[in-house]
Amino acid sequence: MNAPANEIHRRAAIHELLRARADLIVVAGLGSPAYDVASVGDSALDFPLWGAMGGATMVGLGLALAQPERRVLVITGDGEMLMGIGSLATIAAQSPRNLSIVVFDNERFGETGQQRTHTAMGADLETMARGCGIANARTVREFSEIAALRDAIHSAQNVLFAVIKIAADELPRVLPPRDGAFLTQRMRAALLGEPRALEA
């Protein structure tokens, strides 16, 4: 599923990024990132957001702090990351070594009609992350760089932030489960085991 240079397609990118994911916890931002993760398959360790735009990175931070022995990956879009940009300062201050954030940046608001985001007008998310104190930040512009990014997600010893510049594709939606209570209980069981029944 290779894409031409400087033309990275989102579904090819997500399949390469999540290949051999093992027990990686994945938080998917609302909209296209959640559909992209669902296109790879459904896992009890997936937590797709259906609302709370701008909140994906903070959900990821909470999971990373609560589960320090597990790797946590947040996959979100440029529109959501811009809305929650202040979260990067808190993440840098907390500095969980097991948290990675990947932003699929197509310079568009995909859920509201493909309007241009600020990254289409010069905003640089990598520079913003570095300014907040995340030193391990990069921008990926070639499909061939994704394999190295995947390896870094599984081995980084500090917060990793990566922007993947993707084509502005409009693709069929692959919908993950939508019930918030179900998603919460499913992940809790995957991480902590099934709750024991109370004894009479």
CSV table of N, CA and C in Angstrom, one decimal, residues 39-175:
chain,number,residue,atom,x,y,z
A,39,SER,N,-10.6,0.8,10.4
A,39,SER,CA,-10.4,0.1,9.1
A,39,SER,C,-9.3,-1.0,9.3
A,40,VAL,N,-8.5,-0.9,10.3
A,40,VAL,CA,-7.5,-1.9,10.6
A,40,VAL,C,-8.1,-3.1,11.3
A,41,GLY,N,-9.3,-2.9,12.0
A,41,GLY,CA,-9.9,-3.9,12.8
A,41,GLY,C,-10.3,-3.3,14.1
A,42,ASP,N,-11.1,-4.1,14.9
A,42,ASP,CA,-11.6,-3.6,16.2
A,42,ASP,C,-10.9,-4.3,17.3
A,43,SER,N,-10.3,-3.6,18.3
A,43,SER,CA,-9.6,-4.2,19.4
A,43,SER,C,-10.2,-3.6,20.7
A,44,ALA,N,-10.1,-4.5,21.7
A,44,ALA,CA,-10.5,-4.0,23.0
A,44,ALA,C,-9.6,-2.9,23.6
A,45,LEU,N,-8.4,-2.8,23.0
A,45,LEU,CA,-7.5,-1.7,23.4
A,45,LEU,C,-7.6,-0.5,22.5
A,46,ASP,N,-8.7,-0.4,21.8
A,46,ASP,CA,-9.0,0.8,21.0
A,46,ASP,C,-10.0,1.7,21.8
A,47,PHE,N,-9.8,3.0,21.8
A,47,PHE,CA,-10.7,3.9,22.5
A,47,PHE,C,-11.0,5.0,21.5
A,48,PRO,N,-12.0,4.8,20.6
A,48,PRO,CA,-12.4,5.9,19.7
A,48,PRO,C,-13.2,7.0,20.3
A,49,LEU,N,-12.9,8.2,20.1
A,49,LEU,CA,-13.7,9.3,20.6
A,49,LEU,C,-14.8,9.7,19.6
A,50,TRP,N,-16.0,9.9,20.1
A,50,TRP,CA,-17.1,10.3,19.3
A,50,TRP,C,-17.6,11.7,19.6
A,51,GLY,N,-16.9,12.3,20.4
A,51,GLY,CA,-17.2,13.7,20.8
A,51,GLY,C,-16.0,14.3,21.5
A,52,ALA,N,-16.2,15.4,22.2
A,52,ALA,CA,-15.1,16.1,23.0
A,52,ALA,C,-13.9,16.4,22.1
A,53,MET,N,-14.2,17.2,21.0
A,53,MET,CA,-13.2,17.6,20.1
A,53,MET,C,-12.0,18.3,20.8
A,54,GLY,N,-10.8,17.9,20.6
A,54,GLY,CA,-9.7,18.4,21.2
A,54,GLY,C,-9.2,17.6,22.4
A,55,GLY,N,-10.0,16.6,22.8
A,55,GLY,CA,-9.7,15.8,24.0
A,55,GLY,C,-8.9,14.6,23.9
A,56,ALA,N,-8.6,14.2,22.7
A,56,ALA,CA,-7.9,12.9,22.5
A,56,ALA,C,-6.6,12.8,23.2
A,57,THR,N,-5.8,13.9,23.1
A,57,THR,CA,-4.4,13.8,23.7
A,57,THR,C,-4.5,13.7,25.2
A,58,MET,N,-5.5,14.3,25.8
A,58,MET,CA,-5.6,14.3,27.3
A,58,MET,C,-6.1,12.9,27.7
A,59,VAL,N,-7.0,12.3,27.0
A,59,VAL,CA,-7.4,10.9,27.3
A,59,VAL,C,-6.2,10.0,27.2
A,60,GLY,N,-5.4,10.2,26.2
A,60,GLY,CA,-4.1,9.4,26.0
A,60,GLY,C,-3.2,9.7,27.2
A,61,LEU,N,-3.1,10.9,27.7
A,61,LEU,CA,-2.2,11.2,28.8
A,61,LEU,C,-2.7,10.5,30.0
A,62,GLY,N,-4.0,10.5,30.3
A,62,GLY,CA,-4.6,9.8,31.4
A,62,GLY,C,-4.3,8.3,31.4
A,63,LEU,N,-4.4,7.7,30.3
A,63,LEU,CA,-4.2,6.3,30.1
A,63,LEU,C,-2.7,6.0,30.3
A,64,ALA,N,-1.8,6.9,29.8
A,64,ALA,CA,-0.4,6.7,29.9
A,64,ALA,C,0.1,6.7,31.4
A,65,LEU,N,-0.5,7.7,32.1
A,65,LEU,CA,-0.1,7.8,33.5
A,65,LEU,C,-0.7,6.7,34.4
A,66,ALA,N,-1.9,6.2,34.0
A,66,ALA,CA,-2.5,5.1,34.8
A,66,ALA,C,-1.9,3.8,34.4
A,67,GLN,N,-1.3,3.6,33.2
A,67,GLN,CA,-0.8,2.3,32.8
A,67,GLN,C,0.7,2.5,32.3
A,68,PRO,N,1.6,2.9,33.3
A,68,PRO,CA,2.9,3.3,32.9
A,68,PRO,C,3.7,2.1,32.2
A,69,GLU,N,3.3,0.9,32.4
A,69,GLU,CA,4.0,-0.2,31.8
A,69,GLU,C,3.5,-0.5,30.4
A,70,ARG,N,2.5,0.2,29.9
A,70,ARG,CA,2.0,-0.1,28.6
A,70,ARG,C,2.2,1.1,27.7
A,71,ARG,N,2.3,0.9,26.4
A,71,ARG,CA,2.5,1.9,25.4
A,71,ARG,C,1.1,2.4,25.0
A,72,VAL,N,1.0,3.8,24.9
A,72,VAL,CA,-0.2,4.4,24.5
A,72,VAL,C,0.0,5.3,23.3
A,73,LEU,N,-0.8,5.1,22.3
A,73,LEU,CA,-0.7,5.9,21.1
A,73,LEU,C,-2.0,6.7,20.8
A,74,VAL,N,-1.9,8.0,20.7
A,74,VAL,CA,-3.0,8.8,20.3
A,74,VAL,C,-2.9,9.1,18.8
A,75,ILE,N,-3.9,8.8,18.0
A,75,ILE,CA,-4.0,9.1,16.6
A,75,ILE,C,-5.1,10.2,16.4
A,76,THR,N,-4.8,11.3,16.0
A,76,THR,CA,-5.8,12.4,15.9
A,76,THR,C,-5.5,13.2,14.6
A,77,GLY,N,-6.4,14.1,14.3
A,77,GLY,CA,-6.2,15.0,13.1
A,77,GLY,C,-5.8,16.4,13.5
A,78,ASP,N,-5.4,17.1,12.4
A,78,ASP,CA,-4.9,18.5,12.7
A,78,ASP,C,-5.9,19.4,13.2
A,79,GLY,N,-7.2,19.3,12.8
A,79,GLY,CA,-8.2,20.1,13.4
A,79,GLY,C,-8.4,19.9,14.9
A,80,GLU,N,-8.5,18.7,15.3
A,80,GLU,CA,-8.6,18.4,16.7
A,80,GLU,C,-7.4,18.8,17.5
A,81,MET,N,-6.2,18.5,16.9
A,81,MET,CA,-5.0,18.9,17.6
A,81,MET,C,-4.9,20.4,17.8
A,82,LEU,N,-5.3,21.2,16.8
A,82,LEU,CA,-5.3,22.6,17.0
A,82,LEU,C,-6.3,23.1,18.1
A,83,MET,N,-7.4,22.4,18.2
A,83,MET,CA,-8.4,22.8,19.2
A,83,MET,C,-7.9,22.5,20.6
A,84,GLY,N,-7.1,21.4,20.7
A,84,GLY,CA,-6.5,21.0,22.0
A,84,GLY,C,-5.1,21.3,22.2
A,85,ILE,N,-4.6,22.3,21.5
A,85,ILE,CA,-3.1,22.5,21.4
A,85,ILE,C,-2.5,22.8,22.8
A,86,GLY,N,-3.3,23.3,23.7
A,86,GLY,CA,-2.7,23.6,25.1
A,86,GLY,C,-2.4,22.3,25.8
A,87,SER,N,-3.0,21.2,25.4
A,87,SER,CA,-2.7,19.9,26.1
A,87,SER,C,-1.3,19.5,26.0
A,88,LEU,N,-0.6,20.0,24.9
A,88,LEU,CA,0.8,19.6,24.7
A,88,LEU,C,1.7,20.1,25.8
A,89,ALA,N,1.4,21.3,26.3
A,89,ALA,CA,2.2,21.8,27.5
A,89,ALA,C,2.0,21.0,28.7
A,90,THR,N,0.8,20.5,29.0
A,90,THR,CA,0.6,19.6,30.1
A,90,THR,C,1.3,18.3,29.9
A,91,ILE,N,1.2,17.8,28.7
A,91,ILE,CA,1.8,16.5,28.4
A,91,ILE,C,3.3,16.6,28.6
A,92,ALA,N,3.9,17.7,28.1
A,92,ALA,CA,5.4,17.9,28.3
A,92,ALA,C,5.7,18.0,29.7
A,93,ALA,N,4.9,18.7,30.5
A,93,ALA,CA,5.2,18.8,32.0
A,93,ALA,C,5.1,17.5,32.7
A,94,GLN,N,4.1,16.6,32.3
A,94,GLN,CA,4.0,15.3,32.9
A,94,GLN,C,5.0,14.3,32.4
A,95,SER,N,5.3,14.5,31.1
A,95,SER,CA,6.4,13.7,30.4
A,95,SER,C,6.3,12.2,30.6
A,96,PRO,N,5.2,11.6,30.3
A,96,PRO,CA,5.1,10.1,30.4
A,96,PRO,C,6.0,9.5,29.3
A,97,ARG,N,6.8,8.6,29.6
A,97,ARG,CA,7.7,8.0,28.6
A,97,ARG,C,7.0,7.1,27.7
A,98,ASN,N,5.8,6.7,28.0
A,98,ASN,CA,5.1,5.7,27.2
A,98,ASN,C,4.0,6.2,26.3
A,99,LEU,N,4.0,7.5,26.1
A,99,LEU,CA,2.9,8.2,25.3
A,99,LEU,C,3.5,8.7,23.9
A,100,SER,N,2.8,8.3,22.9
A,100,SER,CA,3.1,8.8,21.5
A,100,SER,C,1.8,9.5,21.0
A,101,ILE,N,2.0,10.5,20.3
A,101,ILE,CA,0.9,11.3,19.6
A,101,ILE,C,1.2,11.4,18.1
A,102,VAL,N,0.3,10.9,17.3
A,102,VAL,CA,0.5,11.0,15.8
A,102,VAL,C,-0.7,11.8,15.3
A,103,VAL,N,-0.4,12.9,14.6
A,103,VAL,CA,-1.4,13.7,14.0
A,103,VAL,C,-1.4,13.5,12.5
A,104,PHE,N,-2.6,13.1,12.0
A,104,PHE,CA,-2.8,13.0,10.5
A,104,PHE,C,-3.2,14.3,10.1
A,105,ASP,N,-2.3,15.0,9.3
A,105,ASP,CA,-2.5,16.4,9.0
A,105,ASP,C,-2.8,16.5,7.5
A,106,ASN,N,-4.1,16.6,7.1
A,106,ASN,CA,-4.5,16.8,5.7
A,106,ASN,C,-4.9,18.3,5.5
A,107,GLU,N,-4.7,19.1,6.5
A,107,GLU,CA,-4.9,20.6,6.4
A,107,GLU,C,-6.4,20.9,6.1
A,108,ARG,N,-7.3,20.0,6.6
A,108,ARG,CA,-8.7,20.1,6.4
A,108,ARG,C,-9.5,19.7,7.7
A,109,PHE,N,-10.7,20.3,7.8
A,109,PHE,CA,-11.7,19.9,8.8
A,109,PHE,C,-12.5,18.8,8.1
A,110,GLY,N,-12.3,17.6,8.3
A,110,GLY,CA,-12.9,16.5,7.5
A,110,GLY,C,-14.4,16.3,7.8
A,111,GLU,N,-14.8,16.6,9.1
A,111,GLU,CA,-16.2,16.3,9.5
A,111,GLU,C,-17.2,17.4,9.1
A,112,THR,N,-16.7,18.6,8.7
A,112,THR,CA,-17.6,19.7,8.5
A,112,THR,C,-17.5,20.3,7.1
A,113,GLY,N,-16.9,19.6,6.2
A,113,GLY,CA,-16.9,20.0,4.8
A,113,GLY,C,-15.6,20.3,4.1
A,114,GLN,N,-14.5,19.8,4.7
A,114,GLN,CA,-13.2,20.0,4.1
A,114,GLN,C,-12.7,21.4,4.1
A,115,GLN,N,-13.1,22.3,5.0
A,115,GLN,CA,-12.6,23.6,5.1
A,115,GLN,C,-11.1,23.5,5.5
A,116,ARG,N,-10.3,24.5,5.1
A,116,ARG,CA,-8.9,24.5,5.4
A,116,ARG,C,-8.7,24.8,6.9
A,117,THR,N,-7.7,24.0,7.5
A,117,THR,CA,-7.3,24.3,8.9
A,117,THR,C,-6.2,25.3,8.9
A,118,HIS,N,-5.7,25.7,10.1
A,118,HIS,CA,-4.6,26.7,10.2
A,118,HIS,C,-3.3,26.1,9.6
A,119,THR,N,-3.2,24.7,9.6
A,119,THR,CA,-1.9,24.2,9.1
A,119,THR,C,-1.8,24.4,7.6
A,120,ALA,N,-2.9,24.7,6.9
A,120,ALA,CA,-2.9,25.0,5.5
A,120,ALA,C,-2.5,26.5,5.3
A,121,MET,N,-2.4,27.2,6.4
A,121,MET,CA,-2.1,28.6,6.4
A,121,MET,C,-0.8,29.0,7.1
A,122,GLY,N,0.0,27.9,7.4
A,122,GLY,CA,1.3,28.2,7.9
A,122,GLY,C,1.5,27.7,9.3
A,123,ALA,N,0.5,27.3,10.1
A,123,ALA,CA,0.7,26.8,11.4
A,123,ALA,C,1.5,25.5,11.4
A,124,ASP,N,2.5,25.4,12.2
A,124,ASP,CA,3.4,24.2,12.2
A,124,ASP,C,3.3,23.5,13.5
A,125,LEU,N,2.6,22.3,13.5
A,125,LEU,CA,2.3,21.6,14.7
A,125,LEU,C,3.6,21.0,15.4
A,126,GLU,N,4.6,20.6,14.6
A,126,GLU,CA,5.8,20.1,15.2
A,126,GLU,C,6.5,21.2,16.0
A,127,THR,N,6.5,22.4,15.4
A,127,THR,CA,7.2,23.6,16.1
A,127,THR,C,6.4,23.9,17.4
A,128,MET,N,5.1,23.8,17.3
A,128,MET,CA,4.3,24.0,18.5
A,128,MET,C,4.6,23.0,19.6
A,129,ALA,N,4.7,21.8,19.2
A,129,ALA,CA,5.0,20.7,20.2
A,129,ALA,C,6.4,21.0,20.8
A,130,ARG,N,7.4,21.3,20.0
A,130,ARG,CA,8.7,21.6,20.6
A,130,ARG,C,8.6,22.8,21.5
A,131,GLY,N,7.9,23.8,21.1
A,131,GLY,CA,7.7,25.0,22.0
A,131,GLY,C,7.1,24.7,23.3
A,132,CYS,N,6.3,23.7,23.4
A,132,CYS,CA,5.7,23.2,24.6
A,132,CYS,C,6.6,22.4,25.5
A,133,GLY,N,7.7,21.9,24.9
A,133,GLY,CA,8.7,21.2,25.6
A,133,GLY,C,8.8,19.7,25.2
A,134,ILE,N,8.2,19.3,24.1
A,134,ILE,CA,8.3,18.0,23.6
A,134,ILE,C,9.5,17.9,22.6
A,135,ALA,N,10.6,17.5,23.0
A,135,ALA,CA,11.8,17.5,22.2
A,135,ALA,C,11.8,16.5,21.1
A,136,ASN,N,11.1,15.3,21.3
A,136,ASN,CA,11.1,14.2,20.4
A,136,ASN,C,9.9,14.4,19.5
A,137,ALA,N,10.0,15.4,18.5
A,137,ALA,CA,9.0,15.7,17.6
A,137,ALA,C,9.5,15.7,16.2
A,138,ARG,N,8.6,15.3,15.3
A,138,ARG,CA,9.0,15.2,13.9
A,138,ARG,C,7.8,15.4,13.0
A,139,THR,N,8.1,15.7,11.7
A,139,THR,CA,7.1,15.7,10.7
A,139,THR,C,7.4,14.7,9.6
A,140,VAL,N,6.5,13.8,9.3
A,140,VAL,CA,6.7,12.8,8.3
A,140,VAL,C,6.1,13.2,7.0
A,141,ARG,N,6.9,13.2,5.9
A,141,ARG,CA,6.3,13.6,4.6
A,141,ARG,C,6.5,12.5,3.5
A,142,GLU,N,7.1,11.4,3.9
A,142,GLU,CA,7.3,10.3,2.9
A,142,GLU,C,6.8,9.0,3.5
A,143,PHE,N,6.1,8.3,2.8
A,143,PHE,CA,5.5,7.0,3.3
A,143,PHE,C,6.6,6.1,3.8
A,144,SER,N,7.8,6.2,3.2
A,144,SER,CA,8.9,5.3,3.7
A,144,SER,C,9.4,5.6,5.1
A,145,GLU,N,9.0,6.8,5.6
A,145,GLU,CA,9.4,7.1,7.0
A,145,GLU,C,8.5,6.5,8.1
A,146,ILE,N,7.4,6.0,7.7
A,146,ILE,CA,6.4,5.5,8.7
A,146,ILE,C,6.9,4.3,9.4
A,147,ALA,N,7.6,3.4,8.8
A,147,ALA,CA,8.1,2.2,9.5
A,147,ALA,C,9.0,2.6,10.6
A,148,ALA,N,9.9,3.6,10.4
A,148,ALA,CA,10.7,4.0,11.5
A,148,ALA,C,9.9,4.7,12.6
A,149,LEU,N,8.9,5.4,12.2
A,149,LEU,CA,8.0,6.0,13.2
A,149,LEU,C,7.3,4.9,14.1
A,150,ARG,N,6.8,3.9,13.4
A,150,ARG,CA,6.2,2.8,14.1
A,150,ARG,C,7.2,2.2,15.1
A,151,ASP,N,8.4,1.9,14.7
A,151,ASP,CA,9.4,1.4,15.6
A,151,ASP,C,9.6,2.3,16.8
A,152,ALA,N,9.7,3.6,16.6
A,152,ALA,CA,9.9,4.6,17.6
A,152,ALA,C,8.7,4.6,18.6
A,153,ILE,N,7.5,4.4,18.1
A,153,ILE,CA,6.4,4.4,19.0
A,153,ILE,C,6.5,3.2,20.0
A,154,HIS,N,7.1,2.1,19.6
A,154,HIS,CA,7.3,1.0,20.5
A,154,HIS,C,8.5,1.0,21.3
A,155,SER,N,9.4,2.0,21.1
A,155,SER,CA,10.7,2.0,21.8
A,155,SER,C,11.1,3.3,22.5
A,156,ALA,N,10.3,4.4,22.2
A,156,ALA,CA,10.7,5.7,22.7
A,156,ALA,C,10.7,5.7,24.2
A,157,GLN,N,11.7,6.5,24.7
A,157,GLN,CA,11.8,6.6,26.2
A,157,GLN,C,11.3,8.0,26.7
A,158,ASN,N,10.7,8.7,25.9
A,158,ASN,CA,10.1,10.0,26.3
A,158,ASN,C,8.9,10.2,25.3
A,159,VAL,N,8.1,11.3,25.6
A,159,VAL,CA,7.0,11.6,24.8
A,159,VAL,C,7.4,11.8,23.3
A,160,LEU,N,6.7,11.1,22.4
A,160,LEU,CA,6.9,11.2,21.0
A,160,LEU,C,5.7,12.0,20.4
A,161,PHE,N,6.0,12.9,19.5
A,161,PHE,CA,5.0,13.7,18.8
A,161,PHE,C,5.4,13.7,17.3
A,162,ALA,N,4.5,13.2,16.5
A,162,ALA,CA,4.7,13.2,15.0
A,162,ALA,C,3.5,13.7,14.2
A,163,VAL,N,3.8,14.4,13.3
A,163,VAL,CA,2.8,14.9,12.3
A,163,VAL,C,3.1,14.1,11.0
A,164,ILE,N,2.0,13.5,10.5
A,164,ILE,CA,2.1,12.8,9.2
A,164,ILE,C,1.3,13.6,8.2
A,165,LYS,N,2.0,14.2,7.2
A,165,LYS,CA,1.3,15.0,6.2
A,165,LYS,C,0.6,14.1,5.2
A,166,ILE,N,-0.7,14.1,5.2
A,166,ILE,CA,-1.4,13.2,4.4
A,166,ILE,C,-2.2,13.9,3.3
A,167,ALA,N,-2.6,13.1,2.2
A,167,ALA,CA,-3.5,13.7,1.2
A,167,ALA,C,-4.9,13.9,1.8
A,168,ALA,N,-5.6,14.9,1.2
A,168,ALA,CA,-6.9,15.2,1.6
A,168,ALA,C,-8.0,14.3,1.0
A,169,ASP,N,-7.8,13.0,1.3
A,169,ASP,CA,-8.7,12.0,0.8
A,169,ASP,C,-10.1,12.0,1.6
A,170,GLU,N,-11.1,11.8,0.8
A,170,GLU,CA,-12.4,11.5,1.5
A,170,GLU,C,-12.8,10.1,1.2
A,171,LEU,N,-12.8,9.3,2.3
A,171,LEU,CA,-13.0,7.8,2.1
A,171,LEU,C,-14.2,7.3,2.8
A,172,PRO,N,-14.7,6.2,2.4
A,172,PRO,CA,-15.9,5.6,3.1
A,172,PRO,C,-15.6,5.4,4.6
A,173,ARG,N,-16.6,5.6,5.4
A,173,ARG,CA,-16.4,5.5,6.8
A,173,ARG,C,-16.4,4.1,7.3
A,174,VAL,N,-15.5,3.7,8.1
A,174,VAL,CA,-15.5,2.4,8.8
A,174,VAL,C,-15.8,2.7,10.3
A,175,LEU,N,-17.0,2.4,10.7
A,175,LEU,CA,-17.4,2.9,12.0
A,175,LEU,C,-17.0,2.0,13.2
